[in-house]
Amino acid sequence: MKNKILSLLLAFGLCLTLAACGQTQTSAETATASGTAQTATAGATSLSAAANDTSAKPLSAATAADVTCTIALTGSGATVTGSGAAVSGSTVTITAAGVYRITGTLSEGQIRVECTKNDKVGLLLDGASITCTTDAAINVVEADKVVVTLAENSANTLTGGTADSGAVLYSKADLVLTGLGSLTVDGANNGIHGKDDLTVECGVYQITAGNDGIKGKDSVTISGGSFTIVAAGDGIQSDNDEDTAKGTVTITGGTYSITAQGDGVVAETALGIAGGDFTIQTGGGAAAAPVHSGDERQQWFGSQTTTTTTASSDTSSKGVKAGVSLNITGGSFTLDCYDDALHTNGSAVIAGGTFTIKTGDDGVHADENLTVSDGTLTLSQCYEGLEGQTILVSGGTIDVTSSDDGLNAAGGDGSGSFGLTGTDSFGSGDVSLTITGGTLTVNAEGDGLDSNGTLSVEGGTVVVNGPTGDGNGALDTGTSAVVTGGTLIAVGSSGMAVGFDTDSTQVSFLYNFTAAVEAGSTVTITDSTGKEIYSFTAAKSFSSVVFTSAALQQGQTYTLTAGSQTAQITLSGVSTSGGAASSGMGGMGGGQHGMGGQHGQGQMPTPPGSTTQQP
């Protein structure tokens, strides 16, 4: 009967602790965009108010009357006051439900929890320091749930483990971490590892791990806290691959500084982030990544500049990674990654957040569908910017600087897209790149907007500074390119230049100049009255311009000025082309399309000096 009462008190106390931390969310939609952890001062105020409730008290504000047992660590042993725990040498074993306050230093020993599967146990760490070089410093062998509370203003340390032991803090039961104190973890293997569900509400955590920093096999749920993680493996991980409903990571708040050789945050199945402040470096960062081999088409056009062969690695070093689905609705992200910054083997939705990204591979990659409806994404360094089987941009502000394609819709077995850890595998359905809204700026050495299938522009504002080499184009598509709305200007080389199809409903033109226009030149489009329709400054040299806007009217004549060159263009149809003939396979507006990047179908032109047609 006593155990049942204690269990009820513990459960109710946990509920109050959630409120005290001020971070619990009923769903991802209710999380704040900033997602920052509750401050200690505000949390302390809530805790003080909760402590005045005589029916139950949160663990982090427990008084002597709330604690059922006190464990005072004494160097090589411990002294127990109360019931439910016993000492044998340097091992303290807890065998009953209750709230245990742990203080002092244990230089080489362990706290073990060996209760029944129905017992709930509270561990109140209040200035505790435990070292165990042969096993976990805290080892939960059996219980229903264990709540580890960091007493307010307390500093606690757990050290040890071996390469074969589970973690420094290891639990086979559900594990909850909370409180307004701090916990330093230094482990030879994992730092904190829960075999079931792992939940963190608040606290300050400094974790150094020989493998993974924080790991919850069935799930990891974090609503607040401050985390500094240095891990030889993954920073935060959930890896249950036997149940599709498990292996999830959900984050609604907190502050994270993660340096990992593996992935920063990774979920076997679903990963959802609604808030938080993330600074993540993986695999030594983008600067450590090998340089991709250049686009093969550039070799045929004599403009290949990158010759280093891409090296692959067996270690996944991605920033934020999901096996099945990735859903981000808020948060602030600074990602410096050896491999993809945001990655999923399934579909991804970005509906909010601020992202500053440098990566040795893709900025955002989805094997299936990638949707961006809101948020600010700045990709200052990447191989390809946004990549998926289908890409839909309906909102947000996106700025991509890429050494290959800016946006790439690919399909099949990878379509020539090789990641740093192997070939990307896409779905087998339709391939499309669709833009319906938002502001998109692309500076690409490969294709600016590239689709192996259809390219559709229905709205938004798009600026593409495309390639200078003739082996790529500012726009590239495998089957069709249709514009029905929005404003787009795409400048680049003319060798593979393509415009929009004649079955578009909004007027557009493609014009190729006879000579290259210098970088930094202003491009201006004016109507027959001299009124300016559009103007922008090109980031690099170009010879081809594609432009479309609702301001253009069929049958009217417009003046295109680029640097010192000027052309008069009469829009004789919905898709008009003019100027110098293209030297490549792109053709003029509404004509033969390109190859969908190096990933397209069909045959490429024979390389100079070769007698064999390329596959």
XYZ file of C-alpha atoms in Angstrom:
615
model
C 0.000 0.000 0.000
C 2.858 2.371 0.849
C 4.448 1.756 -2.556
C 1.169 2.556 -4.324
C 0.843 5.835 -2.444
C 4.433 6.752 -3.234
C 3.853 5.896 -6.879
C 0.853 8.197 -7.027
C 2.793 11.001 -5.359
C 5.678 10.507 -7.747
C 3.425 10.556 -10.793
C 1.583 13.675 -9.634
C 4.876 15.307 -8.728
C 6.139 14.651 -12.256
C 3.096 16.427 -13.702
C 3.851 19.454 -11.535
C 7.484 19.316 -12.592
C 6.422 19.486 -16.245
C 4.463 22.638 -15.486
C 7.355 24.040 -13.473
C 9.761 23.603 -16.372
C 7.295 25.504 -18.524
C 8.134 23.517 -21.656
C 5.557 20.768 -22.039
C 3.565 21.033 -25.284
C 0.421 19.160 -26.182
C 1.514 19.003 -29.806
C 4.137 20.327 -32.157
C 1.685 22.983 -33.349
C 1.471 24.593 -29.900
C 5.226 24.985 -29.506
C 6.691 28.449 -29.810
C 8.837 29.224 -32.800
C 11.838 30.082 -30.663
C 11.560 26.952 -28.545
C 14.103 28.153 -26.019
C 14.347 26.506 -22.635
C 12.652 28.069 -19.627
C 15.082 30.187 -17.652
C 16.137 29.018 -14.234
C 14.672 32.142 -12.630
C 11.231 31.677 -14.155
C 11.375 27.964 -13.405
C 12.285 28.624 -9.787
C 9.227 30.854 -9.417
C 6.979 28.080 -10.680
C 8.658 25.562 -8.425
C 8.176 27.766 -5.385
C 4.476 28.063 -6.139
C 4.188 24.311 -6.650
C 5.976 23.650 -3.345
C 3.157 25.419 -1.522
C 0.730 22.779 -2.763
C 0.498 20.378 0.203
C -1.115 17.577 -1.818
C 2.035 16.837 -3.834
C 5.347 18.501 -4.561
C 7.515 18.365 -7.676
C 10.654 16.282 -7.294
C 12.982 19.205 -7.907
C 11.495 21.073 -4.932
C 11.281 18.057 -2.634
C 11.750 18.644 1.093
C 12.999 16.184 3.688
C 9.399 15.089 4.219
C 9.056 14.110 0.563
C 12.204 12.022 0.364
C 11.744 8.415 1.438
C 15.449 7.660 1.585
C 18.721 9.611 1.620
C 21.879 8.153 0.102
C 25.046 9.956 1.208
C 28.012 8.892 -0.911
C 31.262 8.717 1.038
C 34.071 8.111 -1.449
C 34.352 4.323 -1.514
C 30.913 3.594 -0.088
C 27.666 5.174 1.071
C 25.435 5.687 4.056
C 21.699 5.055 3.664
C 19.106 6.753 5.843
C 15.619 5.377 5.311
C 14.218 2.312 3.602
C 14.328 0.941 0.073
C 18.094 0.943 -0.512
C 21.057 -1.086 0.703
C 24.840 -0.783 0.413
C 27.200 -3.582 -0.522
C 30.791 -2.373 -0.817
C 30.651 0.508 -3.300
C 27.319 -0.477 -4.838
C 24.038 1.029 -3.675
C 21.010 -0.998 -4.728
C 17.493 0.452 -4.724
C 14.755 -2.164 -4.522
C 11.553 -0.253 -3.755
C 9.498 2.592 -5.204
C 10.225 5.953 -3.621
C 12.111 9.196 -3.840
C 15.846 8.904 -3.169
C 18.020 11.930 -2.509
C 21.645 11.303 -3.521
C 24.514 13.508 -2.340
C 28.293 13.275 -2.060
C 30.996 11.488 -4.063
C 31.390 7.846 -5.039
C 34.860 7.388 -6.489
C 34.402 3.870 -7.912
C 30.919 2.477 -7.510
C 27.363 2.359 -8.814
C 23.747 3.199 -8.078
C 21.581 0.248 -9.184
C 17.804 0.268 -9.436
C 16.393 -3.265 -9.169
C 12.666 -2.920 -8.481
C 9.588 -4.597 -9.866
C 8.281 -3.723 -13.315
C 5.454 -1.719 -11.691
C 7.614 0.477 -9.419
C 8.241 4.152 -10.061
C 11.476 5.550 -8.676
C 12.668 9.114 -8.219
C 16.375 9.897 -8.033
C 17.016 13.408 -6.745
C 20.628 14.255 -7.569
C 21.719 16.990 -5.209
C 25.458 17.538 -5.581
C 26.185 13.909 -6.514
C 29.373 12.749 -8.224
C 29.609 9.083 -9.248
C 32.428 7.324 -11.099
C 32.251 3.735 -12.330
C 34.918 2.729 -14.843
C 33.596 -0.820 -15.293
C 29.876 -0.204 -15.857
C 27.150 2.439 -15.741
C 27.402 4.925 -12.895
C 23.601 4.740 -12.593
C 22.174 1.450 -13.841
C 18.396 0.918 -13.950
C 17.981 -2.842 -14.231
C 14.205 -2.939 -13.727
C 11.429 -0.505 -12.884
C 8.348 0.952 -14.509
C 9.715 4.495 -14.724
C 12.678 6.346 -13.269
C 12.630 10.136 -12.882
C 16.056 11.714 -12.436
C 15.710 15.219 -11.011
C 18.590 17.661 -10.877
C 18.060 19.605 -7.667
C 17.835 23.338 -8.196
C 21.279 25.005 -8.397
C 23.030 21.656 -7.893
C 25.995 20.420 -9.963
C 26.124 16.662 -10.583
C 28.634 14.453 -12.381
C 28.484 10.917 -13.801
C 31.670 9.386 -15.209
C 32.787 6.050 -16.567
C 31.438 3.083 -18.446
C 33.348 0.960 -20.919
C 33.206 0.572 -24.663
C 30.903 -2.417 -24.079
C 28.672 -0.996 -21.344
C 25.390 0.656 -22.303
C 26.014 4.160 -20.983
C 27.079 6.173 -17.953
C 23.390 6.678 -17.167
C 21.653 3.533 -18.402
C 18.035 2.509 -18.007
C 15.983 -0.465 -19.171
C 12.863 1.367 -17.962
C 11.253 4.606 -19.148
C 13.575 7.441 -18.161
C 12.681 11.073 -17.425
C 15.257 13.816 -16.831
C 14.124 17.057 -15.222
C 15.059 19.738 -12.700
C 16.837 23.058 -12.555
C 20.329 21.824 -11.788
C 23.149 20.620 -14.039
C 24.493 17.218 -15.013
C 27.925 16.509 -16.493
C 28.281 13.114 -18.173
C 31.570 11.662 -19.415
C 31.249 8.194 -20.908
C 33.459 5.708 -22.708
C 30.407 4.538 -24.687
C 27.005 6.267 -24.697
C 26.361 9.172 -22.368
C 22.679 8.726 -21.468
C 20.857 5.663 -22.813
C 17.269 4.622 -22.215
C 16.158 1.276 -23.644
C 12.510 2.422 -23.682
C 11.202 6.006 -23.840
C 13.560 8.832 -22.878
C 12.098 12.222 -21.946
C 13.883 15.453 -21.006
C 11.922 18.435 -19.702
C 14.627 20.778 -18.429
C 18.084 20.966 -16.899
C 21.604 21.791 -18.043
C 23.564 18.904 -19.597
C 27.240 18.653 -20.545
C 27.816 15.300 -22.268
C 31.004 13.783 -23.671
C 30.565 10.307 -25.167
C 32.717 7.722 -26.882
C 29.645 6.800 -28.906
C 26.192 8.442 -28.780
C 25.428 11.383 -26.490
C 21.707 10.885 -25.727
C 19.930 7.740 -26.871
C 16.372 6.520 -26.372
C 15.703 3.264 -28.164
C 11.926 3.596 -28.446
C 11.746 7.393 -28.435
C 13.422 10.632 -27.416
C 11.180 13.538 -26.407
C 12.729 16.858 -25.364
C 10.711 19.908 -24.412
C 13.446 22.075 -22.876
C 16.905 22.251 -21.389
C 20.403 23.264 -22.364
C 22.640 20.636 -24.012
C 26.322 20.635 -24.901
C 27.143 17.295 -26.528
C 30.476 16.071 -27.896
C 30.043 12.559 -29.316
C 32.179 10.173 -31.344
C 28.896 8.725 -32.632
C 25.542 10.491 -32.899
C 24.537 13.452 -30.775
C 20.888 12.506 -30.098
C 19.480 9.215 -31.369
C 16.444 6.913 -31.337
C 17.098 3.650 -33.157
C 14.225 1.175 -32.712
C 13.898 -0.413 -36.168
C 11.542 -3.222 -35.145
C 8.362 -1.170 -34.578
C 7.270 1.505 -37.057
C 5.572 3.440 -34.238
C 8.849 3.718 -32.338
C 12.320 4.998 -33.101
C 11.056 8.606 -32.990
C 12.577 11.920 -31.905
C 10.366 14.872 -30.933
C 11.839 18.229 -29.903
C 9.775 21.279 -28.980
C 12.352 23.438 -27.204
C 15.817 23.678 -25.730
C 19.268 24.931 -26.652
C 21.692 22.519 -28.339
C 25.401 22.652 -29.108
C 26.248 19.316 -30.737
C 29.610 18.232 -32.121
C 29.350 14.689 -33.484
C 31.370 12.472 -35.751
C 28.132 10.752 -36.708
C 24.730 12.393 -37.136
C 23.688 15.354 -35.032
C 20.060 14.383 -34.358
C 18.753 11.140 -35.876
C 15.502 9.163 -35.678
C 14.999 5.690 -37.119
C 11.449 6.605 -38.149
C 9.840 10.023 -37.562
C 11.663 13.174 -36.479
C 9.692 16.282 -35.559
C 11.097 19.636 -34.426
C 8.804 22.496 -33.435
C 11.291 24.714 -31.613
C 14.771 24.992 -30.179
C 18.103 26.617 -30.891
C 20.505 24.205 -32.623
C 24.199 24.571 -33.396
C 25.389 21.310 -34.960
C 28.687 20.237 -36.501
C 29.069 16.711 -37.896
C 32.081 14.818 -39.207
C 34.374 17.819 -38.805
C 32.045 20.053 -40.805
C 31.747 20.977 -44.463
C 35.429 21.908 -44.655
C 36.401 18.303 -43.887
C 34.285 16.824 -46.683
C 35.981 15.637 -49.895
C 35.248 17.654 -53.005
C 32.650 16.089 -55.288
C 33.775 15.178 -58.768
C 32.316 17.713 -61.149
C 29.325 17.319 -63.421
C 30.287 14.881 -66.162
C 28.645 17.062 -68.812
C 31.142 19.824 -68.121
C 33.856 17.535 -69.470
C 32.052 17.322 -72.810
C 31.814 21.089 -73.001
C 35.430 21.646 -71.950
C 34.585 23.536 -68.779
C 35.340 20.976 -66.096
C 37.029 22.715 -63.174
C 36.645 20.251 -60.295
C 38.601 17.027 -60.649
C 38.846 15.611 -57.142
C 37.076 12.291 -56.880
C 34.339 12.081 -54.306
C 35.255 9.767 -51.446
C 32.536 7.841 -49.665
C 32.390 6.996 -45.988
C 30.608 4.288 -44.035
C 29.803 6.788 -41.302
C 26.690 8.887 -41.704
C 27.549 12.448 -40.674
C 24.326 14.329 -41.352
C 22.978 17.211 -39.321
C 19.330 16.276 -38.784
C 18.277 12.873 -40.147
C 15.087 10.795 -40.243
C 14.557 7.312 -41.596
C 10.913 7.775 -42.582
C 9.720 11.376 -42.163
C 11.150 14.757 -41.198
C 8.838 17.559 -40.062
C 10.217 20.929 -38.934
C 7.812 23.697 -37.977
C 10.087 25.989 -35.954
C 13.478 26.538 -34.392
C 16.805 28.129 -35.223
C 19.474 25.972 -36.900
C 23.158 26.590 -37.593
C 24.377 23.458 -39.352
C 27.952 22.748 -40.464
C 27.935 19.202 -41.793
C 30.246 16.801 -43.557
C 27.218 15.170 -45.228
C 23.617 16.357 -45.803
C 22.415 19.032 -43.384
C 18.747 17.915 -43.365
C 18.036 14.392 -44.632
C 15.286 11.800 -44.765
C 14.944 8.483 -46.545
C 11.232 9.308 -46.869
C 9.466 12.677 -47.081
C 10.295 16.028 -45.507
C 8.199 19.078 -44.626
C 9.745 22.404 -43.632
C 7.001 24.719 -42.412
C 9.019 27.144 -40.311
C 12.356 27.844 -38.704
C 15.538 29.703 -39.571
C 18.394 27.723 -41.135
C 22.011 28.675 -41.770
C 23.656 25.774 -43.567
C 27.112 24.738 -44.750
C 27.518 21.162 -45.952
C 29.772 18.951 -48.020
C 26.767 17.410 -49.752
C 23.066 18.303 -49.999
C 21.532 21.097 -47.977
C 18.121 19.417 -47.759
C 17.538 15.904 -49.133
C 14.425 13.718 -49.254
C 14.301 10.395 -51.077
C 10.593 11.016 -51.658
C 8.684 14.311 -51.319
C 10.216 17.577 -50.137
C 7.885 20.439 -49.234
C 8.916 23.919 -48.096
C 5.986 26.109 -47.076
C 7.643 28.566 -44.680
C 10.887 29.419 -42.943
C 14.167 31.056 -43.918
C 16.843 28.811 -45.416
C 20.301 30.171 -46.210
C 22.602 27.578 -47.784
C 25.968 29.270 -48.190
C 27.886 26.093 -49.100
C 26.549 22.832 -50.511
C 26.914 20.422 -53.408
C 23.192 20.498 -54.213
C 20.755 22.743 -52.371
C 17.330 21.105 -52.206
C 16.886 17.575 -53.542
C 13.937 15.184 -53.648
C 11.889 13.041 -55.955
C 9.282 15.781 -55.883
C 9.986 19.294 -54.637
C 7.217 21.754 -53.788
C 8.111 25.288 -52.698
C 4.975 27.147 -51.625
C 6.446 29.731 -49.258
C 9.411 30.840 -47.228
C 12.669 32.528 -48.163
C 15.347 30.304 -49.688
C 18.880 31.341 -50.681
C 21.069 28.605 -52.185
C 24.713 28.717 -53.239
C 25.705 25.336 -54.693
C 28.647 23.791 -56.511
C 26.198 21.697 -58.544
C 22.404 21.977 -58.875
C 20.510 24.538 -56.837
C 17.269 22.540 -56.744
C 17.243 18.986 -58.097
C 14.151 16.796 -58.544
C 15.463 13.314 -59.250
C 14.088 9.791 -59.354
C 14.768 6.101 -59.765
C 17.892 4.469 -58.340
C 19.605 7.730 -57.571
C 19.797 9.121 -61.095
C 23.462 9.805 -60.752
C 23.172 11.510 -57.376
C 25.914 10.198 -55.161
C 26.025 11.197 -51.509
C 29.145 11.115 -49.413
C 27.934 7.860 -47.830
C 26.695 6.192 -51.019
C 24.102 6.579 -53.749
C 20.879 8.370 -52.866
C 17.830 6.175 -53.534
C 14.707 7.904 -54.762
C 11.180 6.598 -55.289
C 9.926 5.215 -58.581
C 6.965 7.592 -59.110
C 6.631 10.881 -60.948
C 9.388 13.448 -60.663
C 8.524 17.125 -60.396
C 9.760 20.524 -59.252
C 6.915 22.935 -58.486
C 7.126 26.512 -57.207
C 3.864 28.153 -56.128
C 5.091 30.828 -53.731
C 7.920 32.138 -51.603
C 11.161 33.896 -52.497
C 13.893 31.752 -54.027
C 17.435 32.879 -54.869
C 19.853 30.402 -56.462
C 23.543 30.706 -57.329
C 24.512 27.383 -58.906
C 27.558 26.058 -60.749
C 25.391 23.216 -62.028
C 21.794 23.589 -63.125
C 19.886 26.270 -61.259
C 16.466 24.599 -61.261
C 16.714 20.981 -62.398
C 13.964 18.395 -62.778
C 14.232 14.950 -64.311
C 10.494 15.235 -64.889
C 8.339 18.367 -64.928
C 9.201 21.923 -63.939
C 6.231 24.122 -62.977
C 6.354 27.751 -61.845
C 2.953 28.917 -60.600
C 3.875 31.771 -58.263
C 6.549 33.261 -56.052
C 9.676 35.207 -56.913
C 12.637 33.285 -58.335
C 16.126 34.564 -59.179
C 18.647 32.141 -60.655
C 22.305 32.919 -61.222
C 23.104 29.823 -63.206
C 26.281 28.139 -64.442
C 29.046 29.778 -66.412
C 29.934 26.492 -68.159
C 27.935 25.325 -71.174
C 27.381 21.826 -69.764
C 24.559 23.057 -67.514
C 21.712 25.535 -67.689
C 19.969 27.977 -65.427
C 16.842 25.871 -66.039
C 16.842 22.174 -66.928
C 13.999 19.713 -67.249
C 13.470 16.193 -68.474
C 9.950 16.445 -69.913
C 8.301 19.870 -69.634
C 8.683 23.384 -68.265
C 5.470 25.323 -67.713
C 4.882 28.738 -66.160
C 1.438 29.913 -65.068
C 2.332 32.645 -62.573
C 5.002 34.311 -60.478
C 8.137 36.213 -61.445
C 11.314 34.427 -62.553
C 14.601 35.539 -64.018
C 17.261 32.948 -64.765
C 20.637 33.872 -66.239
C 23.468 31.540 -67.121
C 25.372 29.962 -69.970
C 23.651 29.443 -73.313
C 24.993 25.973 -74.186
C 22.151 24.098 -72.455
C 19.693 26.968 -72.098
C 15.989 26.153 -72.113
C 12.920 28.287 -71.664
C 9.291 27.554 -70.885
C 6.965 25.511 -73.079
C 4.323 26.953 -75.391
C 1.518 25.359 -73.347
C 2.302 27.785 -70.523
C -0.355 30.361 -69.640
C 2.012 33.158 -68.599
C 4.208 34.901 -71.159
C 7.973 34.341 -71.057
C 11.062 34.754 -73.189
C 14.505 33.221 -73.596
C 17.268 35.325 -75.116
C 20.881 34.323 -75.838
C 23.468 37.070 -76.273
C 26.294 36.718 -78.803
C 28.898 37.628 -76.172
C 29.146 36.935 -72.454
C 27.931 39.600 -70.061
C 30.272 40.414 -67.185
C 29.522 39.551 -63.575
C 28.101 42.483 -61.668
C 26.224 43.777 -64.702
C 22.708 45.092 -64.257
C 19.944 43.358 -66.168
C 16.940 45.561 -66.915
C 13.693 44.868 -68.754
C 11.587 47.829 -69.893
C 8.385 48.081 -71.901
C 7.777 50.137 -75.068
C 7.156 53.282 -72.999
C 10.445 52.945 -71.145
C 8.799 51.816 -67.930
C 10.989 49.415 -65.961
C 9.424 45.979 -65.591
C 12.299 44.301 -63.726
C 15.922 44.899 -62.761
C 18.611 42.950 -60.941
C 22.394 42.623 -60.721
C 23.957 39.382 -61.952
C 26.279 37.618 -59.509
C 28.477 36.169 -62.270
C 28.965 36.237 -66.029
C 26.212 34.914 -68.299
C 25.058 34.833 -71.911
C 21.445 33.651 -71.610
C 18.370 35.179 -69.953
C 14.994 33.583 -69.202
C 12.323 35.917 -67.859
C 8.640 35.628 -67.023
C 6.265 37.925 -65.190
C 2.578 38.751 -65.101
C 3.623 42.206 -66.364
C 4.627 40.788 -69.774
C 1.995 40.907 -72.508
C 1.887 38.893 -75.679
C 2.354 40.983 -78.829
C 4.307 43.728 -77.040
C 7.957 44.660 -77.544
C 10.372 44.885 -74.622
C 13.948 46.078 -74.271
C 16.434 43.765 -72.541
C 19.588 45.511 -71.350
C 22.474 43.523 -69.869
C 25.607 45.509 -69.189
C 26.524 47.173 -72.477
C 24.375 44.848 -74.611
C 20.798 45.617 -75.598
C 18.128 43.622 -77.423
C 14.592 44.333 -78.610
C 12.285 41.375 -78.003
C 8.784 41.149 -79.438
C 6.684 38.544 -77.645
C 5.083 36.855 -80.619
C 3.778 33.949 -78.576
C 3.347 32.758 -75.018
C 6.936 31.512 -75.158
C 9.381 33.519 -77.270
C 13.035 32.888 -77.989
C 15.640 34.979 -79.708
C 19.272 35.930 -80.021
C 22.172 33.628 -80.788
C 21.460 29.968 -81.399
C 22.208 27.609 -78.527
C 25.355 25.534 -78.986
C 24.135 22.683 -76.835
C 21.109 20.408 -76.574
C 18.933 22.757 -74.573
C 17.383 24.446 -77.564
C 15.363 27.624 -77.455
C 12.209 28.327 -75.467
C 9.574 25.671 -76.030
C 12.050 23.538 -77.919
C 14.032 20.437 -77.011
C 14.628 20.155 -73.295
C 17.869 19.356 -71.547
C 18.842 16.181 -69.819
C 17.479 16.925 -66.370
C 20.978 17.582 -65.146
C 23.465 14.743 -65.276
C 20.565 12.670 -64.023
C 18.371 12.847 -67.110
C 17.500 10.276 -69.719
C 18.666 9.977 -73.291
C 22.188 10.398 -74.652
C 24.777 13.044 -74.159
C 26.905 14.444 -77.005
C 30.124 12.623 -77.687
C 33.065 14.067 -75.742
C 35.765 15.750 -77.821
C 38.231 13.198 -79.158
C 35.912 10.278 -78.461
C 34.369 7.927 -81.000
C 31.947 6.301 -78.579
C 28.457 7.705 -77.906
C 28.026 8.219 -74.142
C 25.282 6.313 -72.330
